[in-house]
Amino acid sequence: MSRRALRRLRGEQRGQEPLGPGALQFVLHDDDDVEEEGPKRGPGGRRPRGAGEEGVRVNNRFELINIEDLEEAPGVNGDRTDCLLVDAAASGDKRRAQSGRSESSKDGDVADAAVPPEQSNTSGKLRKKKRKQKNKKNTAGESSENGLEDIDRILERIEDASGCSHPGPPPLSAKKHVLYVEHRHLNPDTELKRYFGARAVLGEQRPRQRQRVYPKCTWLTTPKSAWPRYTKPGLSMRLLESRKGRSTFAFEHSEEYQQTQHKFLAAVESLEPNNIVVLLQTSPYHVDSLLQLSDACRFQEDQEMARDLVERALYSMECAFHPLFSLTSGTCRLDYRRPENRSFYLALYKQMSFLEKRGCPRTALEYCKLILSLEPDEDPLCMLLLLDHLALRARSYEYLIRLFQEWEAHRNLSQLPNFAFSVPLAYFLLSQQADLPDQELSSAREKASLLIQQALFMFPGVLMPLLEYCSVRPDAAVAAHRFFGPDAEISQPPALSQLVSLYLGRSHFLWKEPATMSWLEENVHEVLQAVDAGDPAVEACESRRKVLYQRAPRNIHRHVVLSEIKEAVAALPPDVSTQSVLGYDPLPPLDTIYSYVRPERLSPVSHGNTIALFFRSLLPNYTVEGERPEDGGAGGPHLDQGLNRLMLALRDMMANFHFHDVEVPREDHPEGDGEWD
């Protein structure tokens, strides 16, 4: 019986013979490296068959290959692997040639004497290779570190020669623009998570995320599964110019979108909201239709549907963004004079209003900054009248103070009543925080007192209405003084009264805190003392009020219309309040830039034959199909239908004709007394 059959009967396989007593011995060296085990011994200390012919017998034929060599030098198309196998075979030949050498042990231990020479030679070779590789790595690392040190030394020499020092971390104002928008603050869920926790906000949304079929990532809105499937409605954006780090963009309407826009205008003129609903069934992502229907839902107190329609409009416009258009940089511009761009402004404003009512002032502030950054010089929606209110509600006092400091020089923000009173209030609220040093708290308190006194000098007509809004009764000294009396409110110009009404109707509740009211009372008495002392600032502010607030610009009127604050709307001038205001385009600019014009309807006087004009004068609803522009003029396949309608109209007219007898005055003739037969 062969040896293979005997091994099978014993349950053994080749290479799995029992190990000898010295086969599991290890050699420990000075560098504490554990080397691989030596060749296995057969029973009685003998080597297995073929050991002298094939070198060291191992179970894994790749055990003698250095794995680090494979990692550092991967083979290309298998060439490097073959080379490594050849090197392993050569190293095996060298080991066989050196098999007769014996290695003396330093310790003289018995365990070391029992180590076979093949194992010691193998461990020595592997140890040498590892040391070489470590030396190579250390050399490469030292060379790279030395190179970096040399570069640092060169830079230090250049800075020393030029007299410059290492700059420290730049301040916050140098890092980000004042109108910089953060993406994470455009999502209201970020603010709601901070108030109520992620589990309460995302508890219902997590199972629905698997059903999303919208691959496009958007920042302004989150697409909902209940929305219609998105198809490009024909809305796009193009880059007009890029100059001095600012890029001007414009939305564009395709021919198909223009036809939808014409249908929308016709539906608005019909004064029937159902016509807009029918239009949205064929064009579910037409922006102006969504915004107009959102207003109709809001008037019917369906706030959820109104907000959903505005979000769908924002999603449609965000999908049309130019690749270079950025929401956060603050350097992208959209000209409000172009009607195609106004929809984006209005959609952002409506979304901001919904967010403020929802209790997300921080997110609403970010939307306000975004609208202002689209055209900060002209400010078509006059967002500066709202930004301070949102900053105070979001407790972003530092941001409001920073904006005032940077823009006061070229925008004169102190001449607006809202900034004149909101900035000192921000300083005062900042001085109430306990986590600031005492020096900063006292400095903020002094700055707040100085600014509120200047505001009371400039706008004395704000105090009494503010106290009335807050349900606070002023003391006798203040109520009886002529500076804050009824004359102060009556004598101010109408434009200023409109700004004051807008500010008080929106932000009066921010002054109801007892600490704030006591601080205001102290400064009111300081102002009265200065007025009684004959301070020249009183006359200077009075003359400035008469000059500056003659008439409010059109963007302020547009902001008042959008704000829907009753006190401010009631203060609009008659020429604005009497004209019709369109919800999709309130008070359009007088210098509008049109990219396309709506085709005028055909006039019945200039088209049609004489008979048709005659019947139109009798029957206003009569039209000839052949004269419609889509039929290509008179004639064509609809000519017979037009003639038939003409005959039917003629018969209808003849059937409705009635001849009435005209009473003739009777004469006193004896012959005329007879009767007609």
XYZ file of C-alpha atoms in Angstrom:
677
model
C 0.000 0.000 0.000
C 1.345 3.419 -0.903
C 2.176 6.144 1.594
C -0.662 8.309 0.275
C -3.193 5.556 1.065
C -1.702 5.134 4.547
C -2.011 8.873 5.207
C -5.632 8.775 4.095
C -6.355 5.877 6.449
C -4.738 7.795 9.322
C -6.647 10.970 8.422
C -3.463 12.912 7.641
C -2.580 15.087 4.665
C 0.668 16.201 3.124
C 2.284 18.970 5.127
C 0.286 18.235 8.317
C 2.670 15.773 10.027
C 3.021 16.061 13.830
C 5.549 18.655 14.945
C 8.754 17.784 16.745
C 9.753 19.026 20.181
C 11.859 21.917 18.828
C 9.630 23.051 16.026
C 7.757 25.736 18.025
C 10.822 27.507 19.379
C 11.282 31.233 18.640
C 14.389 33.359 18.652
C 14.179 36.713 20.431
C 16.608 39.367 19.256
C 17.656 42.708 20.604
C 15.183 44.664 18.494
C 12.259 42.560 19.937
C 11.190 41.490 16.445
C 9.368 38.150 16.379
C 10.617 36.195 13.408
C 8.777 33.555 11.485
C 9.029 29.930 12.580
C 11.605 27.627 11.026
C 11.097 24.525 8.887
C 8.869 21.863 10.343
C 10.426 18.633 11.602
C 9.080 15.179 11.211
C 8.742 12.646 13.994
C 11.989 11.952 15.753
C 13.464 15.288 14.692
C 13.829 14.291 11.067
C 12.957 16.554 8.235
C 10.151 15.512 5.875
C 10.833 13.889 2.586
C 12.374 16.147 -0.032
C 13.629 18.693 2.425
C 17.167 18.531 1.222
C 16.110 18.832 -2.432
C 13.505 21.617 -2.223
C 14.922 23.723 0.596
C 12.770 24.811 3.504
C 9.400 23.024 3.592
C 6.474 25.306 4.520
C 2.724 24.964 4.276
C 2.300 28.373 2.584
C 4.479 28.646 -0.464
C 4.321 32.468 -0.304
C 5.438 32.610 3.320
C 8.991 33.610 2.443
C 7.864 36.539 0.267
C 8.130 39.875 2.009
C 4.621 41.370 2.116
C 5.931 44.918 2.446
C 7.681 44.566 -0.881
C 4.355 43.670 -2.485
C 2.673 46.705 -0.938
C 5.386 49.174 -1.867
C 5.976 47.946 -5.402
C 2.745 46.577 -6.878
C 3.141 44.651 -10.071
C 2.043 45.849 -13.438
C 0.156 43.161 -15.345
C 1.686 40.491 -13.101
C 5.334 41.213 -13.953
C 6.340 42.322 -10.490
C 4.797 39.235 -8.862
C 6.809 36.902 -11.033
C 9.980 38.753 -10.167
C 9.232 38.376 -6.471
C 8.721 34.643 -6.871
C 12.058 34.347 -8.663
C 13.734 36.345 -5.893
C 12.191 34.024 -3.311
C 13.532 30.951 -5.125
C 16.992 32.525 -5.337
C 16.936 33.314 -1.662
C 15.986 29.644 -1.058
C 19.063 28.515 -3.037
C 21.258 30.778 -0.938
C 19.783 29.304 2.204
C 20.541 25.790 0.938
C 24.128 26.811 0.255
C 24.478 28.190 3.770
C 22.704 25.267 5.454
C 25.959 23.849 6.809
C 26.830 26.959 8.779
C 26.021 27.106 12.473
C 25.074 30.171 14.407
C 26.563 30.574 17.874
C 24.231 31.806 20.562
C 25.130 34.886 22.629
C 23.282 33.716 25.685
C 24.502 30.120 25.588
C 20.954 29.021 26.242
C 19.865 25.499 25.482
C 16.817 26.705 23.570
C 19.037 28.765 21.302
C 21.292 25.789 20.656
C 18.297 23.745 19.545
C 17.386 26.261 16.806
C 18.176 24.796 13.398
C 20.556 26.685 11.107
C 17.930 27.061 8.372
C 15.631 28.953 10.762
C 18.385 31.252 11.976
C 19.527 32.061 8.442
C 15.968 32.786 7.354
C 15.273 35.049 10.331
C 18.525 36.899 9.768
C 17.727 37.563 6.123
C 14.229 38.824 6.944
C 15.561 40.998 9.734
C 18.108 42.595 7.419
C 15.462 43.316 4.815
C 13.200 44.953 7.395
C 16.035 47.092 8.668
C 16.876 48.231 5.134
C 13.256 49.157 4.482
C 13.021 51.053 7.752
C 16.175 52.914 6.903
C 14.779 53.817 3.473
C 11.531 55.097 4.998
C 13.363 57.082 7.639
C 15.645 58.562 5.012
C 12.678 59.574 2.846
C 10.831 61.065 5.812
C 13.898 62.955 6.978
C 14.494 64.292 3.468
C 10.887 65.539 3.181
C 11.063 67.109 6.649
C 14.343 68.713 5.786
C 12.795 70.061 2.587
C 9.901 71.570 4.498
C 12.288 73.068 7.021
C 14.305 74.594 4.207
C 11.163 76.142 2.717
C 10.160 77.555 6.100
C 13.632 79.026 6.563
C 13.481 80.651 3.120
C 10.081 82.174 3.893
C 11.354 83.456 7.236
C 14.322 85.088 5.544
C 12.068 86.779 2.992
C 9.723 88.073 5.712
C 12.639 89.286 7.823
C 14.091 91.093 4.824
C 10.780 92.799 4.031
C 10.085 93.619 7.658
C 6.819 91.629 7.802
C 5.778 89.515 10.729
C 3.739 86.372 10.816
C 0.083 87.376 10.440
C -2.266 86.142 13.098
C -5.728 84.749 12.464
C -7.795 87.322 10.575
C -10.860 88.759 12.289
C -14.325 87.557 11.451
C -15.081 90.596 9.291
C -12.088 89.817 7.089
C -13.037 86.190 6.627
C -16.653 86.572 5.495
C -18.556 89.234 3.635
C -21.275 91.021 5.558
C -23.850 89.531 3.158
C -22.316 86.054 3.231
C -25.030 83.397 3.379
C -24.479 80.036 5.063
C -26.048 77.012 3.411
C -26.941 75.263 6.624
C -28.958 78.263 7.824
C -31.128 78.203 4.693
C -32.710 74.999 5.965
C -35.368 75.640 8.639
C -34.854 72.142 10.030
C -31.443 73.247 11.297
C -33.061 75.867 13.511
C -35.945 73.645 14.549
C -33.500 70.910 15.607
C -31.827 73.377 17.916
C -35.167 74.226 19.530
C -36.905 70.851 19.674
C -34.256 68.208 18.890
C -33.603 66.113 15.803
C -35.972 63.333 16.816
C -38.961 65.672 16.991
C -38.143 67.347 13.668
C -37.055 64.391 11.558
C -39.212 61.737 13.166
C -41.750 61.730 10.346
C -39.331 62.479 7.528
C -36.859 59.601 7.974
C -39.022 56.788 6.536
C -40.007 58.955 3.605
C -36.477 59.678 2.459
C -36.212 56.267 0.828
C -39.058 57.137 -1.519
C -37.413 60.266 -2.909
C -36.915 60.270 -6.643
C -35.335 63.702 -6.950
C -31.612 63.278 -7.582
C -30.816 66.988 -7.696
C -29.470 68.499 -4.492
C -31.105 71.822 -3.615
C -30.425 74.329 -0.848
C -33.586 76.440 -0.733
C -36.200 73.702 -0.495
C -36.524 69.966 -0.036
C -38.574 68.281 -2.797
C -41.607 66.368 -1.609
C -42.898 63.086 -2.908
C -46.406 64.557 -3.306
C -45.193 67.059 -5.913
C -45.675 66.372 -9.619
C -42.759 64.820 -11.409
C -40.315 67.545 -12.343
C -39.820 68.309 -16.006
C -37.970 71.343 -17.296
C -40.584 74.056 -17.816
C -38.385 76.081 -20.158
C -36.783 78.268 -17.488
C -33.023 78.830 -17.599
C -30.344 81.292 -16.452
C -27.512 82.910 -18.359
C -24.492 84.960 -17.398
C -24.691 88.537 -18.656
C -21.353 89.926 -17.508
C -18.638 89.491 -14.931
C -16.788 92.581 -13.766
C -14.715 93.446 -10.694
C -15.477 90.182 -8.981
C -19.237 90.503 -9.466
C -21.286 88.420 -11.875
C -24.644 89.512 -13.280
C -27.137 86.815 -14.232
C -30.631 86.793 -15.702
C -33.383 84.219 -16.003
C -34.591 83.378 -19.490
C -37.919 82.081 -20.806
C -38.067 79.675 -23.707
C -40.749 80.005 -26.377
C -42.857 77.372 -24.681
C -42.531 79.138 -21.328
C -43.472 82.442 -22.979
C -46.690 80.895 -24.286
C -47.449 79.646 -20.769
C -46.741 83.139 -19.432
C -49.237 84.647 -21.879
C -51.871 82.151 -20.760
C -51.121 83.060 -17.156
C -51.637 86.765 -17.819
C -54.948 85.994 -19.501
C -55.977 83.880 -16.498
C -55.124 86.735 -14.117
C -57.185 89.182 -16.155
C -60.150 86.822 -15.950
C -60.167 87.228 -12.121
C -60.887 83.514 -11.768
C -58.425 81.425 -9.687
C -59.706 78.206 -11.237
C -58.154 79.241 -14.536
C -54.751 79.275 -12.843
C -55.436 75.819 -11.404
C -56.198 74.529 -14.900
C -52.979 76.099 -16.175
C -50.950 74.407 -13.423
C -52.326 71.043 -14.439
C -50.529 71.343 -17.775
C -47.521 73.354 -16.473
C -47.046 72.295 -12.831
C -43.800 74.249 -12.382
C -44.765 77.622 -13.850
C -43.403 80.047 -11.280
C -45.811 82.994 -11.553
C -48.846 80.703 -11.493
C -47.559 79.031 -8.330
C -46.971 82.380 -6.606
C -50.357 83.770 -7.625
C -52.195 80.660 -6.472
C -50.206 80.783 -3.223
C -51.627 84.239 -2.505
C -55.142 82.969 -3.210
C -54.638 80.088 -0.754
C -53.231 82.447 1.844
C -56.262 84.731 1.577
C -58.412 81.652 2.185
C -56.262 80.870 5.273
C -54.806 77.712 3.771
C -51.275 78.440 4.969
C -49.918 74.945 4.415
C -50.881 74.836 0.746
C -49.655 78.407 0.217
C -46.245 77.567 1.646
C -46.048 74.357 -0.386
C -46.704 76.256 -3.635
C -43.971 78.799 -2.826
C -41.492 76.004 -2.113
C -42.345 74.374 -5.424
C -41.713 77.685 -7.215
C -38.322 78.003 -5.502
C -37.431 74.462 -6.477
C -38.307 75.170 -10.109
C -36.076 78.254 -10.165
C -33.202 76.605 -8.327
C -33.144 73.792 -10.879
C -32.607 76.457 -13.541
C -29.561 78.061 -11.853
C -26.429 78.733 -13.849
C -23.450 76.593 -12.773
C -21.584 79.751 -11.705
C -24.489 81.240 -9.772
C -23.833 81.101 -6.031
C -26.307 81.747 -3.259
C -23.699 82.231 -0.556
C -20.874 84.298 -2.029
C -22.733 87.617 -2.042
C -21.206 88.552 -5.419
C -23.961 87.339 -7.789
C -26.416 89.943 -9.034
C -29.921 89.774 -10.514
C -31.336 92.938 -12.088
C -34.833 93.598 -10.766
C -35.701 95.622 -13.848
C -35.987 92.383 -15.822
C -39.439 90.805 -15.318
C -37.964 87.302 -15.470
C -35.890 87.980 -12.335
C -38.695 89.426 -10.229
C -40.295 86.040 -9.652
C -37.185 84.884 -7.792
C -37.222 87.973 -5.565
C -40.896 87.530 -4.718
C -40.566 83.781 -4.100
C -37.697 84.389 -1.657
C -39.644 87.134 0.114
C -42.752 84.984 0.511
C -40.685 82.069 1.789
C -38.985 84.392 4.271
C -42.375 85.596 5.532
C -43.575 82.025 6.045
C -40.383 81.163 7.942
C -40.785 84.146 10.258
C -44.371 83.186 11.045
C -43.272 79.599 11.560
C -40.882 80.692 14.315
C -37.569 80.446 12.422
C -36.108 83.979 12.600
C -32.522 82.794 12.051
C -33.451 81.125 8.772
C -35.571 84.124 7.779
C -32.562 86.384 8.437
C -30.491 84.282 6.065
C -33.136 84.641 3.352
C -33.227 88.395 3.978
C -29.452 88.600 3.498
C -29.793 86.545 0.314
C -32.387 88.913 -1.165
C -30.285 91.936 -0.241
C -27.145 90.410 -1.771
C -28.816 90.006 -5.172
C -28.859 93.793 -5.654
C -27.553 95.594 -2.553
C -27.152 99.037 -4.142
C -30.695 99.444 -5.437
C -32.374 97.150 -2.876
C -35.589 96.769 -4.924
C -37.590 95.203 -2.069
C -35.985 97.501 0.546
C -34.838 94.669 2.782
C -32.964 97.111 5.001
C -36.321 97.966 6.576
C -36.657 94.349 7.714
C -33.134 93.085 8.330
C -32.730 94.725 11.745
C -36.003 93.224 12.968
C -34.989 89.695 11.990
C -31.508 90.138 13.466
C -32.972 91.137 16.826
C -35.438 88.264 16.805
C -32.657 85.818 15.945
C -30.460 87.383 18.678
C -27.722 88.118 16.136
C -26.721 91.332 17.872
C -23.108 91.228 16.726
C -24.136 90.897 13.084
C -26.514 93.874 13.268
C -23.849 96.024 14.922
C -21.274 94.975 12.344
C -23.604 95.776 9.436
C -24.327 99.196 10.917
C -20.649 99.962 11.394
C -19.677 98.921 7.864
C -22.581 100.510 5.972
C -23.250 103.660 7.954
C -20.595 105.632 6.077
C -22.051 105.125 2.567
C -25.686 104.161 3.229
C -26.620 106.479 6.166
C -28.483 103.761 8.004
C -28.997 106.019 11.020
C -31.449 108.083 8.933
C -33.863 105.143 8.877
C -36.010 104.991 12.044
C -35.743 101.216 12.254
C -31.936 101.238 12.361
C -31.836 104.326 14.581
C -33.737 102.438 17.297
C -32.730 98.820 16.629
C -28.958 99.315 16.805
C -28.966 100.852 20.326
C -31.390 98.130 21.382
C -28.894 95.542 20.078
C -26.108 97.206 22.096
C -28.280 97.181 25.214
C -29.291 93.528 24.811
C -25.647 92.672 24.223
C -24.743 94.384 27.503
C -27.229 92.138 29.320
C -25.313 88.972 28.464
C -23.368 87.510 31.360
C -20.688 85.686 29.356
C -18.874 88.888 28.318
C -16.172 90.715 30.283
C -17.237 93.615 32.476
C -15.365 96.123 30.352
C -17.208 95.095 27.193
C -20.533 95.150 29.013
C -20.024 98.694 30.262
C -18.809 99.851 26.853
C -21.870 98.368 25.133
C -24.173 100.024 27.694
C -22.602 103.445 27.112
C -22.798 103.038 23.339
C -26.448 102.017 23.585
C -27.334 105.089 25.684
C -25.553 107.428 23.287
C -27.269 106.027 20.189
C -30.762 105.919 21.685
C -30.479 109.579 22.687
C -29.478 110.480 19.138
C -32.460 108.505 17.832
C -34.843 110.342 20.176
C -33.442 113.684 19.029
C -33.919 112.744 15.378
C -37.291 110.979 15.642
C -39.238 112.341 18.638
C -42.528 111.192 17.105
C -41.659 107.533 17.748
C -41.776 107.583 21.541
C -45.473 108.141 22.286
C -46.809 105.638 19.699
C -44.231 103.096 20.940
C -45.425 103.464 24.528
C -49.001 103.126 23.338
C -48.175 99.906 21.480
C -46.471 98.529 24.589
C -49.426 99.559 26.811
C -47.178 101.759 28.936
C -48.450 105.054 30.349
C -45.761 107.768 30.272
C -45.170 109.897 33.331
C -46.557 113.407 33.556
C -43.259 115.128 32.753
C -42.902 113.304 29.456
C -46.546 113.467 28.413
C -46.793 117.234 29.059
C -43.526 118.181 27.357
C -43.852 119.817 23.949
C -40.894 117.883 22.461
C -42.629 114.483 22.745
C -46.183 115.792 22.649
C -48.777 115.363 19.874
C -47.113 118.041 17.783
C -44.049 115.857 17.319
C -46.124 113.188 15.590
C -48.261 115.559 13.550
C -45.434 117.776 12.314
C -43.336 114.992 10.798
C -43.453 114.559 6.991
C -45.770 111.884 5.486
C -42.863 109.789 4.235
C -41.376 109.695 7.730
C -44.759 108.830 9.232
C -44.934 105.876 6.873
C -41.505 104.588 7.986
C -42.402 105.038 11.651
C -45.700 103.192 11.213
C -43.890 100.357 9.460
C -41.303 100.010 12.221
C -43.732 100.216 15.125
C -46.229 97.837 13.553
C -43.499 95.229 13.089
C -41.059 95.597 16.029
C -42.941 97.181 18.926
C -43.053 93.936 20.946
C -39.236 93.907 21.185
C -39.448 96.841 23.637
C -41.875 95.270 26.109
C -39.254 93.826 28.446
C -39.151 95.625 31.828
C -35.369 96.086 31.730
C -35.569 97.570 28.245
C -38.365 99.921 29.193
C -36.554 101.193 32.300
C -33.416 101.822 30.234
C -35.507 103.753 27.699
C -37.062 105.827 30.463
C -33.643 106.893 31.763
C -32.551 108.098 28.345
C -35.838 109.914 27.702
C -35.236 112.010 30.814
C -31.684 112.712 29.643
C -33.035 113.954 26.316
C -35.589 116.196 28.008
C -32.867 117.775 30.099
C -30.812 118.465 26.969
C -33.841 119.988 25.225
C -34.580 122.260 28.177
C -30.919 123.302 28.215
C -31.184 124.447 24.586
C -29.042 121.800 22.901
C -28.313 122.861 19.277
C -28.831 119.243 18.138
C -32.595 119.749 18.456
C -32.810 122.413 15.743
C -30.323 120.573 13.512
C -32.390 117.380 13.608
C -35.605 119.293 12.941
C -34.226 120.956 9.822
C -32.832 117.616 8.629
C -36.232 115.947 8.959
C -37.860 118.560 6.756
C -35.273 118.119 4.011
C -34.711 114.370 3.899
C -38.216 112.940 4.082
C -40.074 114.706 1.309
C -41.258 111.604 -0.548
C -40.523 107.914 -0.151
C -38.960 106.104 -3.149
C -40.803 103.391 -5.050
C -38.958 100.499 -3.424
C -40.235 101.570 0.012
C -43.798 101.620 -1.314
C -43.215 98.143 -2.774
C -41.951 96.911 0.592
C -44.991 98.336 2.382
C -47.338 96.599 -0.051
C -45.555 93.264 0.460
C -45.417 93.648 4.251
C -49.229 93.959 4.532
C -48.904 95.911 7.781
C -52.176 97.791 8.125
C -50.729 100.924 9.712
C -48.105 101.292 6.995
C -50.468 100.484 4.120
C -52.884 103.136 5.394
C -50.077 105.710 5.243
C -49.375 105.137 1.519
C -49.818 108.221 -0.694
C -53.029 108.385 -2.764
C -51.258 107.926 -6.107
C -49.984 104.537 -4.907
C -52.986 103.318 -2.969
C -55.430 104.026 -5.807
C -53.598 102.132 -8.552
C -54.058 98.412 -9.067
C -51.337 96.272 -7.475
C -50.630 92.899 -9.090
C -49.642 90.096 -6.725
C -47.099 88.563 -9.114
C -45.487 91.967 -9.867
C -46.255 94.664 -7.270
C -45.362 98.195 -8.402
C -43.017 97.288 -11.285
C -40.070 99.621 -11.928
C -40.670 102.445 -14.361
C -37.500 101.579 -16.316
C -38.356 97.909 -16.923
C -36.145 95.986 -19.375
C -38.348 93.701 -21.470
C -36.805 90.734 -23.255
C -40.067 89.889 -25.010
C -43.434 91.604 -25.282
C -46.841 90.067 -24.893
C -48.645 90.028 -28.261
C -51.598 92.343 -28.362
C -55.012 90.966 -29.076
C -56.299 91.632 -32.597
C -58.528 94.657 -32.782
C -61.876 94.075 -34.544
C -61.651 97.488 -36.170
C -58.463 96.749 -38.054
C -59.264 93.182 -39.181
C -62.221 91.527 -40.849
C -64.597 92.389 -43.645
C -67.420 94.876 -43.563
C -70.197 92.351 -42.919
C -68.307 90.789 -40.028
C -67.672 94.215 -38.480
C -71.343 95.020 -38.800
C -72.374 91.872 -36.987
C -69.723 92.431 -34.316
C -71.291 95.799 -33.604
C -74.636 94.099 -33.125
C -73.341 90.901 -31.477
C -70.135 91.501 -29.470
C -69.615 87.767 -28.942
C -69.497 87.046 -32.655
C -66.058 86.075 -34.052
C -64.990 84.588 -37.336
C -62.708 81.597 -36.890
C -60.816 82.377 -40.047
C -59.632 85.718 -38.702
C -57.803 84.271 -35.697
C -54.027 84.511 -35.939
C -53.471 80.836 -35.320
C -55.568 79.983 -38.419
C -53.385 82.007 -40.718
C -55.846 84.778 -41.644
C -59.105 84.708 -43.565
C -59.967 81.620 -45.532
C -58.596 78.173 -44.876
C -60.351 75.105 -43.537
C -62.485 77.111 -41.096
C -64.029 79.369 -43.702
C -67.173 77.239 -44.033
C -67.640 77.216 -40.296
C -67.323 80.976 -40.224
C -69.964 81.378 -42.937
C -72.319 79.057 -41.111
C -71.896 81.036 -37.920
C -72.512 84.204 -39.874
C -75.812 82.858 -41.244
C -76.902 81.693 -37.808
C -76.130 85.084 -36.338
C -78.106 86.760 -39.144
C -81.134 84.574 -38.508
C -80.927 85.248 -34.810
C -80.779 88.962 -35.434
C -83.750 88.935 -37.801
C -85.805 86.879 -35.370
C -85.200 89.407 -32.604
C -86.216 92.422 -34.672
C -89.548 93.958 -33.541
C -91.247 96.957 -35.110
C -92.970 99.232 -32.671
C -95.803 101.561 -33.723
C -95.029 105.214 -33.362
C -97.844 107.165 -31.848
C -98.828 110.098 -34.053
C -100.305 113.101 -32.327
C -103.993 113.260 -33.086
C -105.406 116.359 -34.747
C -108.769 117.876 -34.043
C -110.244 117.116 -37.447
C -113.690 115.808 -37.775
C -112.571 113.484 -40.540
C -109.857 111.932 -38.412
C -112.162 110.482 -35.829
C -112.683 107.274 -37.751
C -111.178 103.966 -36.790
C -108.700 101.808 -38.701
C -110.002 98.558 -40.060
